[in-house]
Coordinates of C-alpha atoms in Angstrom, one line a residue:
Chain A
X1 CA 139.7 48.8 114.6
X2 CA 136.5 49.0 112.7
X3 CA 134.5 48.2 115.8
X4 CA 136.4 50.9 117.7
X5 CA 135.7 53.4 114.9
X6 CA 132.0 52.5 115.1
X7 CA 132.0 53.1 118.8
X8 CA 133.8 56.4 118.4
X9 CA 131.2 57.4 115.8
X10 CA 128.3 56.4 118.0
X11 CA 129.7 58.5 120.9
X12 CA 130.5 61.5 118.8
X13 CA 127.2 61.6 117.0
X14 CA 125.3 61.0 120.3
X15 CA 126.7 64.3 121.5
X16 CA 125.0 66.3 118.8
X17 CA 121.5 66.4 117.4
X18 CA 121.1 64.0 114.5
X19 CA 121.0 65.1 110.9
X20 CA 124.4 66.5 110.0
X21 CA 124.9 64.7 106.7
X22 CA 126.0 66.8 103.8
X23 CA 124.7 70.1 105.1
X24 CA 121.0 69.6 104.3
X25 CA 120.2 71.3 107.6
X26 CA 120.6 74.9 108.8
X27 CA 124.2 75.9 109.2
X28 CA 123.6 76.6 112.9
X29 CA 121.6 74.6 115.3
X30 CA 118.3 76.2 116.3
X31 CA 118.2 77.8 119.8
X32 CA 115.0 76.6 121.3
X33 CA 112.8 78.0 124.1
X34 CA 111.3 74.5 124.5
X35 CA 113.7 72.1 122.7
X36 CA 112.2 69.0 121.2
X37 CA 113.5 65.7 122.7
X38 CA 115.8 65.0 119.8
X39 CA 117.7 68.3 120.1
X40 CA 121.2 68.0 121.5
X41 CA 122.7 70.7 123.7
X42 CA 120.5 73.8 123.5
X43 CA 121.3 77.5 123.9
X44 CA 118.6 79.9 124.9
X45 CA 117.3 82.0 122.0
X46 CA 118.6 85.6 121.9
X47 CA 116.8 88.9 121.9
X48 CA 117.6 91.9 119.8
X49 CA 117.4 95.7 120.0
X50 CA 117.6 98.4 117.3
X51 CA 117.5 102.2 117.3
X52 CA 116.4 103.7 114.0
X53 CA 117.2 107.3 113.3
X54 CA 114.5 109.7 112.1
X55 CA 115.8 112.3 109.7
X56 CA 113.6 115.1 108.3
X57 CA 110.6 113.3 109.7
X58 CA 111.3 110.0 108.0
X59 CA 112.7 106.9 109.6
X60 CA 115.9 105.3 108.1
X61 CA 115.8 101.9 106.4
X62 CA 117.2 99.3 108.8
X63 CA 116.8 95.8 110.1
X64 CA 116.3 94.5 113.6
X65 CA 117.4 91.0 114.4
X66 CA 118.0 88.7 117.4
X67 CA 121.7 88.1 118.2
X68 CA 121.4 84.5 117.0
X69 CA 119.8 85.6 113.8
X70 CA 116.7 83.5 114.2
X71 CA 114.4 86.5 113.5
X72 CA 115.1 89.4 111.2
X73 CA 112.7 92.2 110.5
X74 CA 113.5 94.7 107.8
X75 CA 112.1 98.2 107.5
X76 CA 111.8 100.4 104.4
X77 CA 112.7 104.1 104.5
X78 CA 109.8 106.0 106.2
X79 CA 108.3 102.7 107.4
X80 CA 107.2 104.2 110.8
X81 CA 104.6 106.8 111.6
X82 CA 107.1 108.8 113.5
X83 CA 104.8 111.5 114.9
X84 CA 107.6 113.9 115.9
X85 CA 110.0 111.4 117.3
X86 CA 113.7 111.7 116.6
X87 CA 114.4 107.9 116.8
X88 CA 112.5 104.7 116.9
X89 CA 113.4 101.7 119.1
X90 CA 112.6 98.2 118.1
X91 CA 112.9 95.3 120.5
X92 CA 112.7 91.6 119.7
X93 CA 112.3 89.2 122.6
X94 CA 111.7 85.4 122.5
X95 CA 108.8 84.4 124.6
X96 CA 109.8 82.2 127.6
X97 CA 106.9 79.8 127.1
X98 CA 105.7 77.9 124.1
X99 CA 102.0 78.4 123.4
X100 CA 100.4 75.9 121.0
X101 CA 97.1 77.4 120.1
X102 CA 94.3 75.1 118.9
X103 CA 94.4 74.5 115.2
X104 CA 98.0 75.6 114.8
X105 CA 101.3 73.7 115.3
X106 CA 104.2 76.1 115.9
X107 CA 107.7 74.8 114.9
X108 CA 109.7 77.9 116.0
X109 CA 109.9 79.9 119.2
X110 CA 107.4 82.7 119.6
X111 CA 108.9 86.2 119.4
X112 CA 107.5 89.4 120.8
X113 CA 108.4 92.3 118.4
X114 CA 107.7 95.8 119.8
X115 CA 108.5 99.3 118.5
X116 CA 108.1 102.8 119.9
X117 CA 106.1 103.8 116.9
X118 CA 103.5 102.0 114.7
X119 CA 104.3 101.0 111.1
X120 CA 102.9 102.9 108.1
X121 CA 100.3 100.4 106.7
X122 CA 101.6 101.3 103.2
X123 CA 105.1 100.2 104.0
X124 CA 105.0 96.7 105.4
X125 CA 108.0 95.2 107.2
X126 CA 109.7 92.1 105.9
X127 CA 109.8 89.4 108.6
X128 CA 112.2 86.4 108.2
X129 CA 112.1 83.5 110.7
X130 CA 114.7 80.7 110.7
X131 CA 113.4 77.2 111.5
X132 CA 115.0 73.9 112.4
X133 CA 115.3 70.7 110.5
X134 CA 114.2 68.8 113.6
X135 CA 110.6 69.8 112.9
X136 CA 108.5 69.7 109.8
X137 CA 108.7 72.8 107.5
X138 CA 106.2 75.5 108.5
X139 CA 103.7 76.7 105.9
X140 CA 103.1 80.2 107.3
X141 CA 104.1 82.8 109.8
X142 CA 101.4 83.5 112.4
X143 CA 100.9 86.8 114.3
X144 CA 98.9 87.6 117.4
X145 CA 98.4 90.7 119.6
X146 CA 99.0 88.5 122.7
X147 CA 100.6 85.1 123.4
X148 CA 97.2 83.6 123.9
X149 CA 96.0 84.8 120.5
X150 CA 94.0 85.1 118.4
X151 CA 96.6 83.9 115.9
X152 CA 96.3 84.9 112.3
X153 CA 98.3 83.9 109.2
X154 CA 100.5 86.5 107.5
X155 CA 100.6 86.7 103.7
X156 CA 103.7 84.8 102.7
X157 CA 106.5 86.4 100.7
X158 CA 108.8 84.9 98.2
X159 CA 110.8 81.9 99.2
X160 CA 114.0 82.8 101.1
X161 CA 117.1 80.9 101.9
X162 CA 116.7 77.2 102.9
X163 CA 115.2 76.8 106.4
X164 CA 113.8 80.3 106.4
X165 CA 110.2 81.5 106.0
X166 CA 109.4 85.1 105.0
X167 CA 106.2 87.2 105.4
X168 CA 105.2 90.8 105.4
X169 CA 103.6 92.6 108.3
X170 CA 102.1 96.0 109.0
X171 CA 101.7 95.6 112.7
X172 CA 103.8 94.4 115.6
X173 CA 103.0 91.7 118.1
X174 CA 103.9 88.1 118.6
X175 CA 105.2 86.0 115.7
X176 CA 105.9 82.3 115.2
X177 CA 106.1 80.0 112.2
X178 CA 104.0 76.9 112.0
X179 CA 101.3 75.0 110.0
X180 CA 97.6 74.2 110.5
X181 CA 97.4 71.4 113.0
X182 CA 94.5 69.8 111.3
X183 CA 96.5 69.1 108.1
X184 CA 99.6 67.1 107.5
X185 CA 102.8 69.2 107.7
X186 CA 103.4 71.1 104.4
X187 CA 105.9 69.4 102.1
X188 CA 105.2 66.3 104.2
X189 CA 106.5 64.0 101.5
X190 CA 109.8 63.2 103.2
X191 CA 112.3 60.5 102.9
X192 CA 113.2 58.6 106.0
X193 CA 113.7 60.5 109.2
X194 CA 111.0 61.0 111.8
X195 CA 109.4 58.0 113.5
X196 CA 110.3 55.9 110.5
X197 CA 114.0 55.9 111.3
X198 CA 114.1 53.2 114.0
X199 CA 112.1 51.0 111.6
X200 CA 114.6 51.7 108.7
X201 CA 117.5 50.7 111.0
X202 CA 115.8 47.6 112.2
X203 CA 115.1 46.5 108.6
X204 CA 118.8 47.1 107.7
X205 CA 120.0 45.0 110.7
X206 CA 117.6 42.2 109.8
X207 CA 118.7 42.4 106.2
X208 CA 122.4 42.1 107.2
X209 CA 121.7 39.2 109.5
X210 CA 119.4 37.3 107.0
X211 CA 121.6 37.9 104.0
X212 CA 124.8 37.5 106.0
X213 CA 124.0 34.0 107.2
X214 CA 123.6 32.3 103.8
X215 CA 126.7 34.2 102.5
X216 CA 128.7 33.0 105.5
X217 CA 127.5 29.4 105.0
X218 CA 128.3 29.6 101.2
X219 CA 131.8 30.8 102.0
X220 CA 132.4 28.1 104.6
X221 CA 131.2 25.4 102.1
X222 CA 133.4 26.8 99.4
X223 CA 136.5 26.9 101.7
X224 CA 135.8 23.3 103.0
X225 CA 135.5 22.2 99.4
X226 CA 138.8 23.8 98.6
X227 CA 140.4 22.0 101.5
X228 CA 138.9 18.6 100.4
X229 CA 140.2 19.1 96.8
Chain B
X1 CA 164.0 57.7 90.5
X2 CA 162.2 57.0 93.7
X3 CA 162.2 60.7 94.6
X4 CA 160.7 61.5 91.2
X5 CA 157.9 58.9 91.6
X6 CA 157.2 60.2 95.1
X7 CA 157.1 63.8 94.1
X8 CA 154.7 62.9 91.2
X9 CA 152.5 61.0 93.7
X10 CA 152.6 64.0 96.1
X11 CA 151.7 66.4 93.3
X12 CA 148.7 64.1 92.3
X13 CA 147.5 63.8 95.9
X14 CA 147.8 67.5 96.4
X15 CA 145.9 68.3 93.2
X16 CA 143.1 65.8 94.1
X17 CA 142.9 67.2 97.6
X18 CA 142.7 70.8 96.4
X19 CA 140.1 70.0 93.7
X20 CA 137.9 68.2 96.3
X21 CA 138.2 71.0 98.8
X22 CA 137.3 73.7 96.3
X23 CA 134.3 71.6 95.0
X24 CA 133.0 71.0 98.6
X25 CA 133.4 74.6 99.7
X26 CA 131.8 75.9 96.6
X27 CA 128.9 73.5 97.0
X28 CA 128.4 74.7 100.6
X29 CA 128.5 78.4 99.6
X30 CA 126.1 77.9 96.6
X31 CA 123.6 75.9 98.6
X32 CA 123.1 78.8 100.9
X33 CA 121.6 80.9 98.0
X34 CA 117.8 80.9 97.9
X35 CA 116.5 78.2 95.5
X36 CA 120.0 76.7 94.8
X37 CA 120.1 73.9 97.4
X38 CA 119.1 71.1 95.1
X39 CA 121.3 72.3 92.2
X40 CA 124.3 72.7 94.5
X41 CA 123.8 69.1 95.8
X42 CA 123.4 67.6 92.4
X43 CA 126.0 69.6 90.5
X44 CA 128.4 69.5 93.5
X45 CA 128.0 65.8 93.7
X46 CA 128.7 65.3 90.0
X47 CA 131.8 67.6 90.2
X48 CA 133.1 65.6 93.1
X49 CA 132.7 62.4 91.1
X50 CA 135.0 63.9 88.4
X51 CA 137.9 63.4 90.9
X52 CA 137.6 59.7 90.3
X53 CA 137.9 60.0 86.5
X54 CA 141.1 58.3 85.2
X55 CA 141.6 56.0 88.2
X56 CA 141.3 52.3 87.5
X57 CA 138.2 50.9 89.2
X58 CA 140.2 48.5 91.3
X59 CA 142.4 51.2 92.8
X60 CA 139.2 53.1 93.7
X61 CA 137.8 50.0 95.5
X62 CA 135.1 49.5 92.8
X63 CA 135.9 45.9 91.8
X64 CA 133.0 43.5 91.3
X65 CA 134.4 40.5 93.2
X66 CA 132.4 39.5 96.3
X67 CA 129.7 41.9 95.2
X68 CA 127.1 40.4 97.5
X69 CA 129.3 41.0 100.5
X70 CA 130.1 44.5 99.4
X71 CA 126.4 45.3 99.3
X72 CA 125.8 43.7 102.6
X73 CA 128.7 45.7 104.0
X74 CA 127.1 48.9 102.7
X75 CA 123.8 48.0 104.4
X76 CA 125.6 47.3 107.7
X77 CA 127.5 50.6 107.4
X78 CA 124.2 52.4 106.8
X79 CA 122.7 50.8 109.9
X80 CA 125.8 51.8 112.0
X81 CA 125.6 55.4 110.7
X82 CA 121.9 55.7 111.5
X83 CA 121.9 53.8 114.8
X84 CA 122.6 56.8 117.2
X85 CA 119.8 58.9 115.6
X86 CA 117.4 55.9 115.7
X87 CA 118.1 55.2 119.3
X88 CA 117.2 58.7 120.4
X89 CA 113.7 59.4 121.7
X90 CA 111.4 61.4 119.5
X91 CA 111.6 62.1 115.8
X92 CA 114.8 62.5 113.8
X93 CA 115.1 65.3 111.2
X94 CA 113.1 65.0 108.0
X95 CA 114.8 65.2 104.6
X96 CA 112.4 66.9 102.1
X97 CA 111.6 64.5 99.3
X98 CA 112.8 67.1 96.7
X99 CA 116.3 66.8 98.1
X100 CA 116.4 63.0 97.9
X101 CA 118.0 62.9 94.4
X102 CA 120.5 65.5 95.4
X103 CA 121.3 63.5 98.5
X104 CA 122.0 60.4 96.4
X105 CA 124.2 62.2 93.9
X106 CA 126.2 64.0 96.5
X107 CA 126.7 60.8 98.6
X108 CA 128.1 59.0 95.6
X109 CA 130.2 62.0 94.5
X110 CA 131.7 62.4 98.0
X111 CA 132.6 58.7 98.3
X112 CA 134.2 58.6 94.9
X113 CA 136.2 61.7 95.8
X114 CA 137.2 61.1 99.4
X115 CA 137.4 57.3 99.9
X116 CA 138.0 56.8 96.1
X117 CA 140.4 59.1 94.4
X118 CA 141.9 60.9 97.4
X119 CA 142.3 57.6 99.3
X120 CA 144.0 56.0 96.3
X121 CA 146.3 59.1 95.8
X122 CA 147.3 59.2 99.4
X123 CA 147.8 55.4 99.6
X124 CA 150.1 55.7 96.6
X125 CA 152.0 58.4 98.4
X126 CA 152.3 57.1 101.9
X127 CA 150.4 53.8 102.3
X128 CA 147.2 53.0 104.2
X129 CA 147.9 55.1 107.4
X130 CA 148.3 58.3 105.3
X131 CA 145.3 57.4 103.2
X132 CA 143.1 56.8 106.2
X133 CA 144.2 59.8 108.3
X134 CA 144.6 62.2 105.3
X135 CA 141.2 61.4 103.8
X136 CA 139.5 61.7 107.2
X137 CA 141.2 65.1 107.9
X138 CA 140.3 66.5 104.5
X139 CA 136.7 65.1 104.8
X140 CA 136.3 67.0 108.1
X141 CA 137.9 70.2 106.7
X142 CA 135.7 70.0 103.6
X143 CA 132.6 70.1 105.9
X144 CA 133.7 73.1 107.9
X145 CA 131.5 75.5 105.8
X146 CA 128.4 73.3 105.6
X147 CA 128.2 72.1 109.2
X148 CA 128.2 73.9 112.6
X149 CA 131.5 73.4 114.5
X150 CA 130.0 71.1 117.2
X151 CA 129.0 68.6 114.5
X152 CA 132.5 68.2 113.1
X153 CA 133.5 65.6 115.7
X154 CA 130.7 63.4 114.4
X155 CA 131.6 64.2 110.8
X156 CA 135.2 63.2 111.4
X157 CA 134.2 60.0 113.2
X158 CA 132.0 59.0 110.2
X159 CA 134.9 59.8 107.8
X160 CA 137.2 57.6 109.9
X161 CA 134.7 54.7 110.0
X162 CA 134.2 54.8 106.2
X163 CA 138.0 55.2 105.5
X164 CA 138.7 52.2 107.8
X165 CA 136.1 50.2 106.0
X166 CA 137.8 51.1 102.7
X167 CA 141.1 50.0 104.0
X168 CA 139.9 46.8 105.7
X169 CA 137.8 45.5 102.8
X170 CA 139.5 47.3 99.9
X171 CA 136.0 48.3 99.0
X172 CA 134.2 51.5 98.0
X173 CA 130.8 49.9 97.2
X174 CA 130.0 49.6 100.9
X175 CA 130.8 53.2 101.9
X176 CA 128.8 54.5 98.9
X177 CA 125.8 52.4 99.8
X178 CA 126.1 53.2 103.5
X179 CA 126.5 56.9 102.8
X180 CA 123.4 56.9 100.5
X181 CA 121.3 55.1 103.0
X182 CA 122.3 57.4 105.8
X183 CA 121.7 60.6 103.8
X184 CA 118.3 59.4 102.6
X185 CA 117.1 58.2 106.0
X186 CA 118.3 61.1 108.1

């Protein structure tokens, strides 16, 4: 019965991405444009659209977000230079390719954030990106005017919820979270996981075999002594 | 007389189940707050361990006989729990080192609560079949808030494996060790 349960577990856990123990990970799997090999079934990332009202020449406070919640950008009251407009539209679209510029390693999708009016430089927008636990934590959010760059780091804001990274921006463009490729991933002190996992499992199996044999021999000797007595 | 004993056992099992469910769901909710993940893991794990207070160690599966085998069983369980992730190509998720202590505390707390106190209470009420199925079902239900729905099948399978081990070997040391290894390594 134990063997059957082990097989059932192996099948059930094979069907999802690894890393579900005790909720250390994000509460929803990340929707990838280019899923890493270890990701399980993947959904395409969503886009988002927002219309912000302009009342008495000032834009309302509001937040634009993708339908899967992987990018949220919040705007203060009067955040836009409205220039006579009666409403502002904001569109968030995940890029359908995964640029990896030199010197930076992205760990999220790249998102194109556009609006029908520019931001007031004095009223920066709050940008929140969710990331996956299948990749190392990002250190910064990067921004570029085009997918091929140049990519610049945004000043990082206070720490948000687990598996989110927050920054402030005064311009629109392309956004992604990542870390400098020349350095080790930030917070790289990790326990297990990664390429180490097969080694850990191999060591555990060897330990069971090596320790199990003497224990089995001892038990057999004990039981044969008992029979002799 | 028998009815009175049974109703007391049912009351105890219900109280343990409710306590564990509230502790797990609260832990999941609190861990979503910025900066509270580690505290939720540590305190939540400790609170779950409270469920085992008052139970004799033997009925929790915490005896010291055949201790070497129990440890070995835990190592084997850890290997089984990690094997599917290790067999996949590419890298597995990384557990930030700062969460390691929380992972250890919550693993021990969950085993004491689910395969320890809840298993003992359900076994007292309806024998091993109820203990295995009941602890597995509550284990899955308790993880509803902290895990995406598609992961719950694997969560249930892990719970069933650990509960069957608890039944087959009358041991909780193995599930504790296996759970700690799996949480730390994945």
